[in-house]
Amino acid sequence: MNQNLQLLQNKVCVIVGASSLRGIGYATAELFARHGAKIVALDIAMNDDVAKGMAQEIETNTGITADVLGVQVDIQSPESCNAAIKAAVDRFGTIDCLVNSAAIVNGKGMLSIPSDEFDQMIGVNLKGAFNICQSAIRIFVEKQSGTIVNLASSAAQRGGGLVGGPHYAASKGGVISLTRTIAREFGPQGIRANVICPAMIETSMLDVLDETRLAGIIDAIPLKKAGRPLDAANACLFLASDMSAFVTGATIDVNGGTHIH
Ligand SMILES: NC(=O)c1ccc[n+]([C@@H]2O[C@H](COP(=O)([O-])OP(=O)(O)OC[C@H]3O[C@@H](n4cnc5c(N)ncnc54)[C@H](O)[C@@H]3O)[C@@H](O)[C@H]2O)c1
């Protein structure tokens, strides 16, 4: 990478779902730090040790001493989201970008999903996306600028996922619709919102697949490999930065050709 290319110089980027060093959220934090961003890492599993571990990993991998603020959040709660965004603004003065990579997944079939598990899936993946976007947009409206990147899934597009059941797919379909609506409502105020639909990215979400099943799925992917968290992070970078200044309401597939439509 050209070390001088700083696509997010001094931008305050809130990344939700960033506690696992194997996840898309962390990969995005590291890539954004490489590009000069200040990082606000939110997660239900965030604490001081996790945040320190993230900063250390970024330094080890990039040589950059990144400015990382870790804040624990449960995106199911609007109050928790508001408090997390306030903590970010208190520390850095503003926020410029939100990447929402937080989600839960479950592969149960239609007839096996209890009502409360359906509610929980929608509560985290869809209502959670709504809550954290609402908290961030309040700041973006004040400054008449901001970018939002939501993580949905190919499960929403192809009728269910490889590891996600109908409740997961439905929640992610809602995330796509929510993002498009935000793009239309807030475009006139300088706020862009786009959504990424990944599939088969090597994170802990794929741990439920045994080796034989994984090999079979990979064989059916046109690019003949699973994706890296960095592959999804690169799409986040494009959508978060001015590289995508005229892109809003878009859905970007990061799926190796698994679903071409
Ligand atoms: N890995 C894939 O192949 C794949 C495919 C399609 C979509 N996705 C989507 O990409 C995103 C990132 O997934 P990942 O693979 O990096 O998995 P991941 O499990 O590493 O990331 C999800 C994070 O969300 C956090 N989280 C869960 N509930 C939360 C809550 N209530 N409040 C705050 N944080 C919460 C978790 O602690 C976790 O760190 C998710 O939205 C996922 O649905 C991933």
mmCIF file of C-alpha atoms and ligand atoms in Angstrom:
data_model
loop_
_atom_site.group_PDB
_atom_site.id
_atom_site.type_symbol
_atom_site.label_atom_id
_atom_site.label_comp_id
_atom_site.label_asym_id
_atom_site.label_seq_id
_atom_site.Cartn_x
_atom_site.Cartn_y
_atom_site.Cartn_z
ATOM 1 C CA MET A 1 0.000 0.000 0.000
ATOM 2 C CA ASN A 2 1.119 3.548 -0.690
ATOM 3 C CA GLN A 3 1.840 4.758 2.853
ATOM 4 C CA ASN A 4 0.968 8.331 1.826
ATOM 5 C CA LEU A 5 -2.539 7.454 0.741
ATOM 6 C CA GLN A 6 -4.595 8.446 3.777
ATOM 7 C CA LEU A 7 -8.228 8.172 2.802
ATOM 8 C CA LEU A 8 -9.565 8.861 6.311
ATOM 9 C CA GLN A 9 -6.999 11.312 7.706
ATOM 10 C CA ASN A 10 -8.216 12.498 11.151
ATOM 11 C CA LYS A 11 -11.727 11.161 10.532
ATOM 12 C CA VAL A 12 -13.455 9.842 13.649
ATOM 13 C CA CYS A 13 -14.799 6.429 12.706
ATOM 14 C CA VAL A 14 -17.189 4.503 14.913
ATOM 15 C CA ILE A 15 -16.971 0.781 14.265
ATOM 16 C CA VAL A 16 -19.585 -1.385 15.953
ATOM 17 C CA GLY A 17 -18.943 -5.115 16.395
ATOM 18 C CA ALA A 18 -15.191 -4.765 16.686
ATOM 19 C CA SER A 19 -14.187 -6.888 19.680
ATOM 20 C CA SER A 20 -12.982 -10.040 17.903
ATOM 21 C CA LEU A 21 -9.525 -9.807 16.308
ATOM 22 C CA ARG A 22 -10.805 -12.325 13.732
ATOM 23 C CA GLY A 23 -13.853 -10.237 12.777
ATOM 24 C CA ILE A 24 -14.745 -7.841 9.981
ATOM 25 C CA GLY A 25 -15.120 -5.025 12.537
ATOM 26 C CA TYR A 26 -11.528 -5.353 13.746
ATOM 27 C CA ALA A 27 -10.170 -5.668 10.185
ATOM 28 C CA THR A 28 -12.017 -2.455 9.359
ATOM 29 C CA ALA A 29 -10.596 -0.709 12.427
ATOM 30 C CA GLU A 30 -7.044 -1.713 11.472
ATOM 31 C CA LEU A 31 -7.475 -0.639 7.845
ATOM 32 C CA PHE A 32 -9.076 2.673 8.843
ATOM 33 C CA ALA A 33 -6.223 3.309 11.320
ATOM 34 C CA ARG A 34 -3.753 2.725 8.457
ATOM 35 C CA HIS A 35 -5.641 5.458 6.623
ATOM 36 C CA GLY A 36 -5.284 7.959 9.446
ATOM 37 C CA ALA A 37 -8.639 7.500 11.215
ATOM 38 C CA LYS A 38 -9.301 7.826 14.920
ATOM 39 C CA ILE A 39 -11.113 4.672 16.000
ATOM 40 C CA VAL A 40 -14.122 4.329 18.288
ATOM 41 C CA ALA A 41 -14.605 0.585 18.766
ATOM 42 C CA LEU A 42 -18.008 -0.433 20.116
ATOM 43 C CA ASP A 43 -19.144 -3.913 21.040
ATOM 44 C CA ILE A 44 -21.238 -5.700 23.621
ATOM 45 C CA ALA A 45 -18.006 -7.510 24.535
ATOM 46 C CA MET A 46 -15.850 -4.344 24.660
ATOM 47 C CA ASN A 47 -13.842 -3.397 27.750
ATOM 48 C CA ASP A 48 -10.516 -1.700 28.489
ATOM 49 C CA ASP A 49 -8.505 -4.896 27.993
ATOM 50 C CA VAL A 50 -10.137 -5.642 24.631
ATOM 51 C CA ALA A 51 -9.558 -2.052 23.476
ATOM 52 C CA LYS A 52 -5.902 -2.224 24.565
ATOM 53 C CA GLY A 53 -5.534 -5.545 22.761
ATOM 54 C CA MET A 54 -6.948 -3.977 19.593
ATOM 55 C CA ALA A 55 -4.583 -1.012 19.780
ATOM 56 C CA GLN A 56 -1.643 -3.383 20.346
ATOM 57 C CA GLU A 57 -2.630 -5.589 17.401
ATOM 58 C CA ILE A 58 -2.946 -2.521 15.163
ATOM 59 C CA GLU A 59 0.509 -1.364 16.250
ATOM 60 C CA THR A 60 2.018 -4.819 15.676
ATOM 61 C CA ASN A 61 0.486 -5.147 12.210
ATOM 62 C CA THR A 62 0.928 -1.570 10.983
ATOM 63 C CA GLY A 63 3.536 0.147 13.142
ATOM 64 C CA ILE A 64 0.933 2.837 13.819
ATOM 65 C CA THR A 65 0.089 3.971 17.335
ATOM 66 C CA ALA A 66 -3.630 4.266 16.766
ATOM 67 C CA ASP A 67 -6.013 6.412 18.756
ATOM 68 C CA VAL A 68 -8.542 3.769 19.876
ATOM 69 C CA LEU A 69 -11.454 4.450 22.210
ATOM 70 C CA GLY A 70 -13.289 1.281 23.255
ATOM 71 C CA VAL A 71 -16.841 1.606 24.572
ATOM 72 C CA GLN A 72 -19.162 -1.182 25.648
ATOM 73 C CA VAL A 73 -22.546 -0.957 23.933
ATOM 74 C CA ASP A 74 -25.625 -3.093 23.539
ATOM 75 C CA ILE A 75 -27.138 -1.891 20.286
ATOM 76 C CA GLN A 76 -30.512 -3.306 21.310
ATOM 77 C CA SER A 77 -30.807 -0.317 23.650
ATOM 78 C CA PRO A 78 -31.248 3.230 22.267
ATOM 79 C CA GLU A 79 -29.898 4.620 25.559
ATOM 80 C CA SER A 80 -26.761 2.514 25.283
ATOM 81 C CA CYS A 81 -26.236 3.669 21.676
ATOM 82 C CA ASN A 82 -26.734 7.331 22.617
ATOM 83 C CA ALA A 83 -24.278 6.990 25.511
ATOM 84 C CA ALA A 84 -21.651 5.355 23.265
ATOM 85 C CA ILE A 85 -21.910 8.055 20.611
ATOM 86 C CA LYS A 86 -21.745 10.723 23.341
ATOM 87 C CA ALA A 87 -18.567 9.097 24.692
ATOM 88 C CA ALA A 88 -17.075 9.276 21.183
ATOM 89 C CA VAL A 89 -17.994 12.939 20.761
ATOM 90 C CA ASP A 90 -16.714 13.778 24.274
ATOM 91 C CA ARG A 91 -13.362 12.197 23.432
ATOM 92 C CA PHE A 92 -12.849 13.295 19.819
ATOM 93 C CA GLY A 93 -15.166 16.315 19.387
ATOM 94 C CA THR A 94 -17.313 14.747 16.666
ATOM 95 C CA ILE A 95 -17.866 11.610 14.616
ATOM 96 C CA ASP A 96 -17.532 11.372 10.826
ATOM 97 C CA CYS A 97 -18.333 7.779 10.002
ATOM 98 C CA LEU A 98 -20.297 4.808 11.322
ATOM 99 C CA VAL A 99 -19.625 1.208 10.307
ATOM 100 C CA ASN A 100 -22.134 -1.160 11.870
ATOM 101 C CA SER A 101 -20.706 -4.668 11.777
ATOM 102 C CA ALA A 102 -22.455 -5.977 14.907
ATOM 103 C CA ALA A 103 -24.792 -8.944 14.566
ATOM 104 C CA ILE A 104 -25.750 -12.343 15.850
ATOM 105 C CA VAL A 105 -26.323 -15.391 13.667
ATOM 106 C CA ASN A 106 -28.218 -18.634 14.037
ATOM 107 C CA GLY A 107 -28.953 -21.349 11.502
ATOM 108 C CA LYS A 108 -32.236 -22.815 12.772
ATOM 109 C CA GLY A 109 -34.904 -23.603 10.180
ATOM 110 C CA MET A 110 -38.305 -21.915 9.907
ATOM 111 C CA LEU A 111 -40.206 -24.437 12.031
ATOM 112 C CA SER A 112 -37.578 -24.585 14.792
ATOM 113 C CA ILE A 113 -37.354 -20.898 15.704
ATOM 114 C CA PRO A 114 -39.097 -19.982 18.960
ATOM 115 C CA SER A 115 -40.817 -16.601 19.011
ATOM 116 C CA ASP A 116 -38.373 -15.111 21.540
ATOM 117 C CA GLU A 117 -35.370 -16.100 19.390
ATOM 118 C CA PHE A 118 -36.963 -14.399 16.381
ATOM 119 C CA ASP A 119 -37.434 -11.256 18.478
ATOM 120 C CA GLN A 120 -33.827 -11.372 19.673
ATOM 121 C CA MET A 121 -32.478 -11.723 16.115
ATOM 122 C CA ILE A 122 -34.518 -8.757 14.921
ATOM 123 C CA GLY A 123 -33.701 -6.860 18.137
ATOM 124 C CA VAL A 124 -29.936 -7.055 17.629
ATOM 125 C CA ASN A 125 -29.535 -7.119 13.859
ATOM 126 C CA LEU A 126 -32.302 -4.793 12.694
ATOM 127 C CA LYS A 127 -33.498 -2.716 15.653
ATOM 128 C CA GLY A 128 -29.849 -2.501 16.772
ATOM 129 C CA ALA A 129 -28.862 -1.137 13.355
ATOM 130 C CA PHE A 130 -31.730 1.347 13.576
ATOM 131 C CA ASN A 131 -30.703 2.430 17.099
ATOM 132 C CA ILE A 132 -27.021 3.020 16.359
ATOM 133 C CA CYS A 133 -27.773 4.737 13.033
ATOM 134 C CA GLN A 134 -30.286 7.019 14.767
ATOM 135 C CA SER A 135 -27.727 8.013 17.429
ATOM 136 C CA ALA A 136 -25.035 8.717 14.816
ATOM 137 C CA ILE A 137 -27.351 10.549 12.420
ATOM 138 C CA ARG A 138 -28.246 13.071 15.142
ATOM 139 C CA ILE A 139 -24.576 14.151 15.087
ATOM 140 C CA PHE A 140 -24.307 13.933 11.288
ATOM 141 C CA VAL A 141 -27.377 16.190 10.863
ATOM 142 C CA GLU A 142 -25.794 18.873 13.083
ATOM 143 C CA LYS A 143 -22.681 18.941 10.891
ATOM 144 C CA GLN A 144 -24.512 18.195 7.607
ATOM 145 C CA SER A 145 -22.103 15.392 6.732
ATOM 146 C CA GLY A 146 -21.330 11.802 7.616
ATOM 147 C CA THR A 147 -21.091 8.324 6.154
ATOM 148 C CA ILE A 148 -22.808 5.124 7.233
ATOM 149 C CA VAL A 149 -21.845 1.609 6.218
ATOM 150 C CA ASN A 150 -24.095 -1.201 7.408
ATOM 151 C CA LEU A 151 -23.177 -4.872 7.152
ATOM 152 C CA ALA A 152 -26.056 -7.003 5.858
ATOM 153 C CA SER A 153 -25.576 -10.421 4.248
ATOM 154 C CA SER A 154 -26.028 -12.362 1.028
ATOM 155 C CA ALA A 155 -28.551 -14.324 3.112
ATOM 156 C CA ALA A 156 -30.920 -11.400 2.610
ATOM 157 C CA GLN A 157 -30.570 -11.592 -1.176
ATOM 158 C CA ARG A 158 -30.563 -15.299 -1.941
ATOM 159 C CA GLY A 159 -33.243 -16.595 0.433
ATOM 160 C CA GLY A 160 -31.366 -17.667 3.526
ATOM 161 C CA GLY A 161 -27.727 -18.066 4.295
ATOM 162 C CA LEU A 162 -25.115 -20.746 4.585
ATOM 163 C CA VAL A 163 -25.021 -20.296 8.352
ATOM 164 C CA GLY A 164 -28.062 -18.054 8.918
ATOM 165 C CA GLY A 165 -31.717 -19.109 9.100
ATOM 166 C CA PRO A 166 -34.857 -17.201 8.027
ATOM 167 C CA HIS A 167 -34.799 -14.891 11.058
ATOM 168 C CA TYR A 168 -31.182 -13.916 10.264
ATOM 169 C CA ALA A 169 -31.977 -13.427 6.560
ATOM 170 C CA ALA A 170 -35.070 -11.357 7.372
ATOM 171 C CA SER A 171 -33.160 -9.162 9.813
ATOM 172 C CA LYS A 172 -30.502 -8.490 7.163
ATOM 173 C CA GLY A 173 -33.141 -7.761 4.519
ATOM 174 C CA GLY A 174 -34.397 -5.131 6.926
ATOM 175 C CA VAL A 175 -30.885 -3.681 7.224
ATOM 176 C CA ILE A 176 -30.739 -3.242 3.433
ATOM 177 C CA SER A 177 -34.130 -1.465 3.384
ATOM 178 C CA LEU A 178 -33.225 0.666 6.402
ATOM 179 C CA THR A 179 -29.951 1.765 4.785
ATOM 180 C CA ARG A 180 -31.622 2.687 1.497
ATOM 181 C CA THR A 181 -34.223 4.735 3.367
ATOM 182 C CA ILE A 182 -31.552 6.577 5.350
ATOM 183 C CA ALA A 183 -29.738 7.320 2.068
ATOM 184 C CA ARG A 184 -32.877 8.852 0.554
ATOM 185 C CA GLU A 185 -33.960 10.811 3.655
ATOM 186 C CA PHE A 186 -30.565 12.236 4.578
ATOM 187 C CA GLY A 187 -28.843 12.601 1.194
ATOM 188 C CA PRO A 188 -29.961 16.259 1.010
ATOM 189 C CA GLN A 189 -28.105 16.827 4.298
ATOM 190 C CA GLY A 190 -24.784 15.511 3.037
ATOM 191 C CA ILE A 191 -25.124 12.117 4.710
ATOM 192 C CA ARG A 192 -24.414 8.964 2.679
ATOM 193 C CA ALA A 193 -25.508 5.452 3.649
ATOM 194 C CA ASN A 194 -24.546 2.216 1.922
ATOM 195 C CA VAL A 195 -24.725 -1.477 2.725
ATOM 196 C CA ILE A 196 -22.369 -4.408 2.197
ATOM 197 C CA CYS A 197 -23.573 -7.967 1.650
ATOM 198 C CA PRO A 198 -20.747 -10.354 2.487
ATOM 199 C CA ALA A 199 -20.734 -14.123 2.206
ATOM 200 C CA MET A 200 -18.206 -16.695 3.366
ATOM 201 C CA ILE A 201 -15.768 -14.373 5.108
ATOM 202 C CA GLU A 202 -13.384 -16.299 7.369
ATOM 203 C CA THR A 203 -14.429 -15.106 10.832
ATOM 204 C CA SER A 204 -15.751 -16.898 13.893
ATOM 205 C CA MET A 205 -19.208 -16.812 12.264
ATOM 206 C CA LEU A 206 -18.049 -19.699 10.051
ATOM 207 C CA ASP A 207 -16.830 -21.823 12.992
ATOM 208 C CA VAL A 208 -20.094 -23.800 12.898
ATOM 209 C CA LEU A 209 -19.099 -25.292 9.529
ATOM 210 C CA ASP A 210 -16.994 -28.480 9.675
ATOM 211 C CA GLU A 211 -14.071 -28.888 7.256
ATOM 212 C CA THR A 212 -15.935 -31.060 4.758
ATOM 213 C CA ARG A 213 -18.899 -28.681 4.572
ATOM 214 C CA LEU A 214 -16.551 -25.685 4.287
ATOM 215 C CA ALA A 215 -14.587 -27.330 1.447
ATOM 216 C CA GLY A 216 -17.853 -28.117 -0.393
ATOM 217 C CA ILE A 217 -19.071 -24.532 -0.074
ATOM 218 C CA ILE A 218 -15.721 -23.097 -1.203
ATOM 219 C CA ASP A 219 -15.745 -25.373 -4.239
ATOM 220 C CA ALA A 220 -19.049 -23.818 -5.294
ATOM 221 C CA ILE A 221 -17.704 -20.226 -5.046
ATOM 222 C CA PRO A 222 -16.638 -18.911 -8.480
ATOM 223 C CA LEU A 223 -13.435 -17.399 -6.998
ATOM 224 C CA LYS A 224 -12.727 -20.780 -5.313
ATOM 225 C CA LYS A 225 -11.815 -19.369 -1.915
ATOM 226 C CA ALA A 226 -13.334 -17.918 1.214
ATOM 227 C CA GLY A 227 -13.052 -14.174 1.758
ATOM 228 C CA ARG A 228 -10.756 -12.520 4.290
ATOM 229 C CA PRO A 229 -12.073 -9.999 6.799
ATOM 230 C CA LEU A 230 -9.853 -7.488 4.938
ATOM 231 C CA ASP A 231 -11.902 -8.064 1.757
ATOM 232 C CA ALA A 232 -14.995 -6.765 3.531
ATOM 233 C CA ALA A 233 -12.966 -4.018 5.256
ATOM 234 C CA ASN A 234 -11.732 -2.767 1.856
ATOM 235 C CA ALA A 235 -15.342 -2.291 0.743
ATOM 236 C CA CYS A 236 -16.024 -0.427 4.016
ATOM 237 C CA LEU A 237 -13.047 1.856 3.309
ATOM 238 C CA PHE A 238 -14.362 2.692 -0.157
ATOM 239 C CA LEU A 239 -17.842 3.455 1.189
ATOM 240 C CA ALA A 240 -16.604 5.408 4.232
ATOM 241 C CA SER A 241 -14.200 7.625 2.307
ATOM 242 C CA ASP A 242 -14.548 10.287 -0.364
ATOM 243 C CA MET A 243 -13.654 7.617 -2.936
ATOM 244 C CA SER A 244 -17.417 6.942 -2.943
ATOM 245 C CA ALA A 245 -18.517 10.596 -2.748
ATOM 246 C CA PHE A 246 -21.337 10.054 -5.298
ATOM 247 C CA VAL A 247 -22.413 6.634 -4.015
ATOM 248 C CA THR A 248 -25.377 6.339 -1.670
ATOM 249 C CA GLY A 249 -28.118 3.771 -1.175
ATOM 250 C CA ALA A 250 -25.904 1.167 -2.838
ATOM 251 C CA THR A 251 -25.573 -2.496 -1.945
ATOM 252 C CA ILE A 252 -22.056 -3.869 -2.518
ATOM 253 C CA ASP A 253 -21.610 -7.643 -2.707
ATOM 254 C CA VAL A 254 -18.415 -9.072 -1.197
ATOM 255 C CA ASN A 255 -19.081 -12.720 -1.868
ATOM 256 C CA GLY A 256 -16.558 -14.152 -4.342
ATOM 257 C CA GLY A 257 -19.384 -14.584 -6.838
ATOM 258 C CA THR A 258 -21.408 -16.855 -4.540
ATOM 259 C CA HIS A 259 -24.525 -14.888 -5.448
ATOM 260 C CA ILE A 260 -24.516 -13.040 -8.783
ATOM 261 C CA HIS A 261 -27.705 -11.167 -9.533
HETATM 262 N N1 LIG B 1 -18.461 -13.734 8.206
HETATM 263 C C1 LIG B 1 -19.297 -13.855 7.185
HETATM 264 O O1 LIG B 1 -19.133 -14.699 6.300
HETATM 265 C C2 LIG B 1 -20.484 -12.944 7.081
HETATM 266 C C3 LIG B 1 -21.393 -13.183 6.042
HETATM 267 C C4 LIG B 1 -22.489 -12.354 5.914
HETATM 268 C C5 LIG B 1 -22.660 -11.268 6.754
HETATM 269 N N2 LIG B 1 -21.760 -11.051 7.760
HETATM 270 C C6 LIG B 1 -22.006 -9.914 8.617
HETATM 271 O O2 LIG B 1 -20.797 -9.189 8.837
HETATM 272 C C7 LIG B 1 -20.825 -8.579 10.131
HETATM 273 C C8 LIG B 1 -19.579 -8.937 10.917
HETATM 274 O O3 LIG B 1 -19.580 -10.321 11.211
HETATM 275 P P1 LIG B 1 -18.251 -11.161 11.572
HETATM 276 O O4 LIG B 1 -18.239 -12.302 10.652
HETATM 277 O O5 LIG B 1 -17.092 -10.233 11.673
HETATM 278 O O6 LIG B 1 -18.639 -11.758 12.988
HETATM 279 P P2 LIG B 1 -18.265 -11.329 14.490
HETATM 280 O O7 LIG B 1 -19.075 -12.266 15.344
HETATM 281 O O8 LIG B 1 -16.800 -11.274 14.668
HETATM 282 O O9 LIG B 1 -18.834 -9.852 14.642
HETATM 283 C C9 LIG B 1 -20.067 -9.524 15.226
HETATM 284 C C10 LIG B 1 -19.822 -8.696 16.479
HETATM 285 O O10 LIG B 1 -21.071 -8.162 16.923
HETATM 286 C C11 LIG B 1 -21.011 -8.093 18.335
HETATM 287 N N3 LIG B 1 -22.370 -8.004 18.890
HETATM 288 C C12 LIG B 1 -23.313 -8.980 18.952
HETATM 289 N N4 LIG B 1 -24.421 -8.528 19.568
HETATM 290 C C13 LIG B 1 -24.200 -7.219 19.882
HETATM 291 C C14 LIG B 1 -24.964 -6.223 20.545
HETATM 292 N N5 LIG B 1 -26.200 -6.470 21.002
HETATM 293 N N6 LIG B 1 -24.428 -4.997 20.700
HETATM 294 C C15 LIG B 1 -23.162 -4.740 20.259
HETATM 295 N N7 LIG B 1 -22.383 -5.657 19.637
HETATM 296 C C16 LIG B 1 -22.890 -6.886 19.462
HETATM 297 C C17 LIG B 1 -20.299 -9.380 18.745
HETATM 298 O O11 LIG B 1 -19.790 -9.315 20.066
HETATM 299 C C18 LIG B 1 -19.241 -9.495 17.664
HETATM 300 O O12 LIG B 1 -18.011 -8.910 18.072
HETATM 301 C C19 LIG B 1 -22.131 -9.055 10.791
HETATM 302 O O13 LIG B 1 -23.128 -8.074 10.585
HETATM 303 C C20 LIG B 1 -22.478 -10.301 10.014
HETATM 304 O O14 LIG B 1 -23.866 -10.598 10.033
HETATM 305 C C21 LIG B 1 -20.682 -11.867 7.943
#
